[in-house]
C-alpha cells in the first residue's frame, strides 16, 4: 500500500505533505464591515484539489500502466475467452506490475524530493522540480526520437540540444504515442500463435464437413491448454517487465 501511494502521489507529495503538516484551512471566513461573513476557499486547497484530479491522468499517461493494460487486453482478446479474466483482474495485474516497474523511479523521487522536503531543507518548487527529473528520465528511455520529433514539429519548435531539455508538454504525448505503438507490436506477436490454432481448427472442421460448428468453440480449449503448458502468464509478465529495462 505504501508503494501504491508513492506511485500515485510521487509528483504531488510535497504539496500534499505541506497540506497535512501545516493544517491548511479549507474555508476562510471574512467578516464584512456590515457584520456579514464571506466564505472562500484558500488558494492552496484549490491547488491541492486540482492536483488530486490529475492523479489518474498521471498514472495512465506517465507510467508503464498504458503498455501493460493494452497488452493484457489484447491477450484476452487473442485467447477468445470473453470476459475471462475480468476487467478488475486485468487492471489489478497492470497496476501492481506498474508498481514493480516504477519502483526505482518512486525510490528516487522519495529520496531526492520527498524526504528533503519533509526535512525542511528544500522548498516546494524545488521539490517538485526534483520529483519530475526521475520521471522524465524514465519516459525519455521509453520514447522514440521520431515521436518526439513529430510533436516538436507540430508545436512549431526547432528541436532541443539534449533530451533532458524536452518539456513535459511535448514529452508526455510523445511517450504515450510510443507506448501505444510498442503495446500493439507486442500484441501482434501474441496474436500469431492463437490465430494459427484458429486457422488449423477451422480447416479441420471444414474438411470434415462440420460447417455449422463454431471453430472458436473447438479452438478455445486448445488455446488455453497451449497457454497453460508454456506457463503463459509468467512469460507475459516477465516479458512486459523486461521490456522497460533496456
Tab-separated table of C-alpha atoms in Angstrom:
chain	number	residue	atom	x	y	z
A	1	UNK	CA	0.000	0.000	0.000
A	2	UNK	CA	2.892	2.337	0.732
A	3	UNK	CA	4.312	1.848	-2.740
A	4	UNK	CA	0.867	2.350	-4.253
A	5	UNK	CA	0.532	5.728	-2.570
A	6	UNK	CA	4.039	6.708	-3.603
A	7	UNK	CA	3.488	5.955	-7.279
A	8	UNK	CA	0.203	7.877	-7.327
A	9	UNK	CA	1.449	10.854	-5.344
A	10	UNK	CA	5.094	10.939	-6.467
A	11	UNK	CA	4.925	14.304	-8.162
A	12	UNK	CA	2.493	15.804	-5.683
A	13	UNK	CA	3.885	14.523	-2.389
A	14	UNK	CA	5.391	17.884	-1.380
A	15	UNK	CA	2.077	19.696	-1.837
A	16	UNK	CA	0.097	17.023	-0.027
A	17	UNK	CA	2.611	16.841	2.801
A	18	UNK	CA	2.546	20.579	3.291
A	19	UNK	CA	-1.236	20.496	3.483
A	20	UNK	CA	-1.174	17.779	6.137
A	21	UNK	CA	1.651	19.280	8.186
A	22	UNK	CA	0.540	22.883	8.310
A	23	UNK	CA	-3.165	22.223	8.672
A	24	UNK	CA	-4.321	24.364	5.755
A	25	UNK	CA	-7.826	25.657	6.485
A	26	UNK	CA	-10.330	24.540	3.878
A	27	UNK	CA	-12.518	27.637	4.265
A	28	UNK	CA	-11.551	31.204	5.138
A	29	UNK	CA	-14.182	33.289	6.925
A	30	UNK	CA	-14.012	37.055	6.392
A	31	UNK	CA	-16.122	39.472	8.440
A	32	UNK	CA	-17.644	42.277	6.354
A	33	UNK	CA	-17.992	45.840	7.640
A	34	UNK	CA	-21.770	45.433	7.744
A	35	UNK	CA	-21.490	42.472	10.089
A	36	UNK	CA	-21.942	39.746	7.480
A	37	UNK	CA	-19.463	36.991	6.744
A	38	UNK	CA	-17.884	35.828	3.469
A	39	UNK	CA	-16.661	32.259	2.978
A	40	UNK	CA	-13.868	31.488	0.493
A	41	UNK	CA	-11.548	28.575	-0.259
A	42	UNK	CA	-7.825	29.108	0.167
A	43	UNK	CA	-5.636	29.016	-2.926
A	44	UNK	CA	-3.585	26.113	-1.583
A	45	UNK	CA	-6.710	23.974	-1.130
A	46	UNK	CA	-7.792	24.726	-4.709
A	47	UNK	CA	-4.361	23.702	-5.985
A	48	UNK	CA	-4.491	20.546	-3.880
A	49	UNK	CA	-7.916	19.613	-5.243
A	50	UNK	CA	-6.717	20.241	-8.802
A	51	UNK	CA	-3.686	18.031	-8.271
A	52	UNK	CA	-5.849	15.214	-6.921
A	53	UNK	CA	-7.981	15.278	-10.071
A	54	UNK	CA	-4.835	14.848	-12.180
A	55	UNK	CA	-3.610	11.733	-10.365
A	56	UNK	CA	-5.449	9.250	-12.647
A	57	UNK	CA	-4.047	11.021	-15.703
A	58	UNK	CA	-0.535	10.877	-14.229
A	59	UNK	CA	-0.906	7.156	-13.595
A	60	UNK	CA	-2.237	6.455	-17.095
A	61	UNK	CA	-0.081	8.780	-19.187
A	62	UNK	CA	3.269	8.999	-17.372
A	63	UNK	CA	3.918	5.448	-16.144
A	64	UNK	CA	4.166	1.919	-17.520
A	65	UNK	CA	0.453	1.318	-16.978
A	66	UNK	CA	-0.647	2.089	-20.552
A	67	UNK	CA	1.554	-0.508	-22.248
A	68	UNK	CA	0.779	-3.202	-19.697
A	69	UNK	CA	-3.004	-2.875	-19.698
A	70	UNK	CA	-3.201	-2.783	-23.507
A	71	UNK	CA	-1.075	-5.912	-23.875
A	72	UNK	CA	-3.160	-7.764	-21.298
A	73	UNK	CA	-6.373	-6.698	-23.037
A	74	UNK	CA	-5.055	-7.887	-26.422
A	75	UNK	CA	-4.001	-11.176	-24.846
A	76	UNK	CA	-7.507	-11.744	-23.531
A	77	UNK	CA	-8.907	-10.977	-26.961
A	78	UNK	CA	-6.456	-13.389	-28.607
A	79	UNK	CA	-7.461	-16.175	-26.229
A	80	UNK	CA	-11.093	-15.598	-27.136
A	81	UNK	CA	-12.230	-16.328	-23.592
A	82	UNK	CA	-14.758	-13.498	-23.478
A	83	UNK	CA	-14.529	-11.556	-20.225
A	84	UNK	CA	-12.124	-14.007	-18.592
A	85	UNK	CA	-10.068	-12.727	-16.829
A	86	UNK	CA	-12.492	-9.928	-15.864
A	87	UNK	CA	-11.549	-6.278	-16.189
A	88	UNK	CA	-10.930	-5.926	-12.454
A	89	UNK	CA	-8.307	-8.670	-12.555
A	90	UNK	CA	-6.564	-7.184	-15.588
A	91	UNK	CA	-6.480	-3.716	-14.034
A	92	UNK	CA	-5.142	-5.163	-10.779
A	93	UNK	CA	-2.396	-7.069	-12.598
A	94	UNK	CA	-1.496	-3.989	-14.619
A	95	UNK	CA	-1.431	-1.764	-11.532
A	96	UNK	CA	0.861	-3.955	-9.445
A	97	UNK	CA	3.135	-4.724	-12.393
A	98	UNK	CA	3.321	-0.958	-12.918
A	99	UNK	CA	4.363	-0.554	-9.282
A	100	UNK	CA	7.093	-3.140	-9.832
A	101	UNK	CA	8.402	-1.407	-12.963
A	102	UNK	CA	8.196	2.088	-11.473
A	103	UNK	CA	9.776	1.143	-8.123
A	104	UNK	CA	13.238	2.597	-8.983
A	105	UNK	CA	11.623	5.854	-10.116
A	106	UNK	CA	9.500	6.091	-6.965
A	107	UNK	CA	12.547	5.394	-4.803
A	108	UNK	CA	14.458	8.254	-6.433
A	109	UNK	CA	11.525	10.626	-6.082
A	110	UNK	CA	11.250	9.754	-2.402
A	111	UNK	CA	14.998	10.155	-1.777
A	112	UNK	CA	15.617	13.273	-3.889
A	113	UNK	CA	12.392	15.215	-3.385
A	114	UNK	CA	10.017	13.923	-0.717
A	115	UNK	CA	12.480	13.266	2.118
A	116	UNK	CA	14.435	16.545	1.760
A	117	UNK	CA	11.149	18.433	1.662
A	118	UNK	CA	9.877	16.691	4.787
A	119	UNK	CA	13.168	17.546	6.465
A	120	UNK	CA	12.650	21.212	5.570
A	121	UNK	CA	15.869	21.533	3.555
A	122	UNK	CA	14.205	22.454	0.237
A	123	UNK	CA	11.169	24.457	-0.825
A	124	UNK	CA	8.045	23.186	-2.553
A	125	UNK	CA	9.086	24.421	-6.003
A	126	UNK	CA	12.480	22.752	-5.825
A	127	UNK	CA	10.921	19.541	-4.525
A	128	UNK	CA	8.555	19.413	-7.493
A	129	UNK	CA	11.424	20.069	-9.898
A	130	UNK	CA	13.458	17.255	-8.370
A	131	UNK	CA	10.481	14.887	-8.457
A	132	UNK	CA	9.975	15.429	-12.183
A	133	UNK	CA	13.583	14.539	-13.102
A	134	UNK	CA	13.425	10.732	-12.495
A	135	UNK	CA	10.022	10.547	-14.166
A	136	UNK	CA	11.287	12.399	-17.242
A	137	UNK	CA	14.307	10.110	-17.454
A	138	UNK	CA	12.040	7.066	-17.398
A	139	UNK	CA	9.779	8.461	-20.108
A	140	UNK	CA	12.717	9.514	-22.283
A	141	UNK	CA	14.152	5.991	-22.147
A	142	UNK	CA	10.855	4.558	-23.437
A	143	UNK	CA	10.078	7.254	-26.019
A	144	UNK	CA	11.162	7.064	-29.638
A	145	UNK	CA	13.035	10.070	-31.008
A	146	UNK	CA	10.767	10.054	-34.060
A	147	UNK	CA	7.719	10.570	-31.838
A	148	UNK	CA	9.395	13.464	-30.037
A	149	UNK	CA	10.346	14.984	-33.393
A	150	UNK	CA	6.747	14.677	-34.559
A	151	UNK	CA	5.335	16.662	-31.660
A	152	UNK	CA	8.177	19.194	-31.843
A	153	UNK	CA	7.264	19.765	-35.488
A	154	UNK	CA	3.562	20.044	-34.649
A	155	UNK	CA	4.304	22.608	-31.938
A	156	UNK	CA	6.451	24.642	-34.338
A	157	UNK	CA	9.644	24.167	-32.345
A	158	UNK	CA	13.170	23.721	-33.685
A	159	UNK	CA	14.310	20.829	-31.536
A	160	UNK	CA	16.389	20.594	-28.393
A	161	UNK	CA	20.116	20.236	-27.795
A	162	UNK	CA	19.628	17.496	-25.197
A	163	UNK	CA	16.840	15.071	-24.380
A	164	UNK	CA	16.635	16.495	-20.887
A	165	UNK	CA	15.525	19.837	-22.361
A	166	UNK	CA	12.295	18.354	-23.757
A	167	UNK	CA	9.372	19.862	-21.799
A	168	UNK	CA	6.589	17.716	-20.392
A	169	UNK	CA	4.102	19.309	-22.796
A	170	UNK	CA	5.915	17.525	-25.638
A	171	UNK	CA	7.319	14.543	-23.775
A	172	UNK	CA	4.012	13.240	-22.376
A	173	UNK	CA	2.161	12.893	-25.727
A	174	UNK	CA	5.331	11.510	-27.324
A	175	UNK	CA	5.680	8.957	-24.541
A	176	UNK	CA	2.042	7.866	-24.821
A	177	UNK	CA	2.359	7.507	-28.600
A	178	UNK	CA	5.465	5.340	-28.224
A	179	UNK	CA	3.785	3.230	-25.563
A	180	UNK	CA	0.768	2.620	-27.784
A	181	UNK	CA	2.986	1.560	-30.674
A	182	UNK	CA	5.055	-0.766	-28.502
A	183	UNK	CA	1.943	-2.279	-26.914
A	184	UNK	CA	0.399	-3.068	-30.301
A	185	UNK	CA	3.664	-4.559	-31.536
A	186	UNK	CA	3.750	-6.905	-28.556
A	187	UNK	CA	0.054	-7.642	-29.025
A	188	UNK	CA	0.614	-8.575	-32.668
A	189	UNK	CA	3.251	-11.125	-31.685
A	190	UNK	CA	0.888	-12.542	-29.060
A	191	UNK	CA	-1.919	-12.929	-31.566
A	192	UNK	CA	0.034	-15.013	-34.113
A	193	UNK	CA	0.081	-18.434	-32.343
A	194	UNK	CA	-3.589	-18.170	-31.389
A	195	UNK	CA	-4.594	-17.215	-34.928
A	196	UNK	CA	-2.685	-20.240	-36.243
A	197	UNK	CA	-4.642	-22.508	-33.896
A	198	UNK	CA	-7.922	-20.951	-35.089
A	199	UNK	CA	-6.939	-21.484	-38.735
A	200	UNK	CA	-5.963	-25.121	-38.152
A	201	UNK	CA	-9.184	-25.897	-36.299
A	202	UNK	CA	-11.301	-24.130	-38.916
A	203	UNK	CA	-9.569	-26.052	-41.740
A	204	UNK	CA	-10.100	-29.389	-39.975
A	205	UNK	CA	-13.776	-28.649	-39.380
A	206	UNK	CA	-14.306	-27.630	-42.996
A	207	UNK	CA	-12.581	-30.756	-44.266
A	208	UNK	CA	-14.879	-32.839	-42.059
A	209	UNK	CA	-17.933	-31.013	-43.391
A	210	UNK	CA	-18.849	-29.614	-39.986
A	211	UNK	CA	-19.771	-26.160	-41.269
A	212	UNK	CA	-22.295	-25.372	-38.546
A	213	UNK	CA	-19.899	-25.949	-35.653
A	214	UNK	CA	-18.134	-22.803	-34.461
A	215	UNK	CA	-14.321	-23.066	-34.814
A	216	UNK	CA	-13.914	-20.751	-31.811
A	217	UNK	CA	-15.750	-23.200	-29.574
A	218	UNK	CA	-13.344	-26.004	-30.536
A	219	UNK	CA	-10.142	-23.956	-30.605
A	220	UNK	CA	-10.639	-22.314	-27.195
A	221	UNK	CA	-9.644	-25.385	-25.133
A	222	UNK	CA	-6.558	-25.886	-27.290
A	223	UNK	CA	-5.514	-22.252	-26.892
A	224	UNK	CA	-5.997	-22.399	-23.135
A	225	UNK	CA	-4.054	-25.664	-22.950
A	226	UNK	CA	-1.190	-24.191	-25.015
A	227	UNK	CA	-1.107	-21.065	-22.859
A	228	UNK	CA	-1.010	-23.103	-19.649
A	229	UNK	CA	1.639	-25.540	-20.902
A	230	UNK	CA	4.086	-22.751	-21.759
A	231	UNK	CA	3.377	-21.006	-18.413
A	232	UNK	CA	1.959	-18.084	-20.342
A	233	UNK	CA	1.131	-15.698	-17.517
A	234	UNK	CA	4.622	-15.808	-16.028
A	235	UNK	CA	6.085	-15.446	-19.512
A	236	UNK	CA	3.916	-12.453	-20.370
A	237	UNK	CA	4.512	-10.705	-17.045
A	238	UNK	CA	8.259	-11.268	-17.204
A	239	UNK	CA	8.491	-10.094	-20.811
A	240	UNK	CA	6.441	-6.977	-20.115
A	241	UNK	CA	8.595	-6.050	-17.122
A	242	UNK	CA	11.828	-6.674	-19.040
A	243	UNK	CA	10.635	-4.536	-21.944
A	244	UNK	CA	11.036	-1.438	-19.732
A	245	UNK	CA	14.601	-2.239	-18.691
A	246	UNK	CA	16.796	-1.808	-21.754
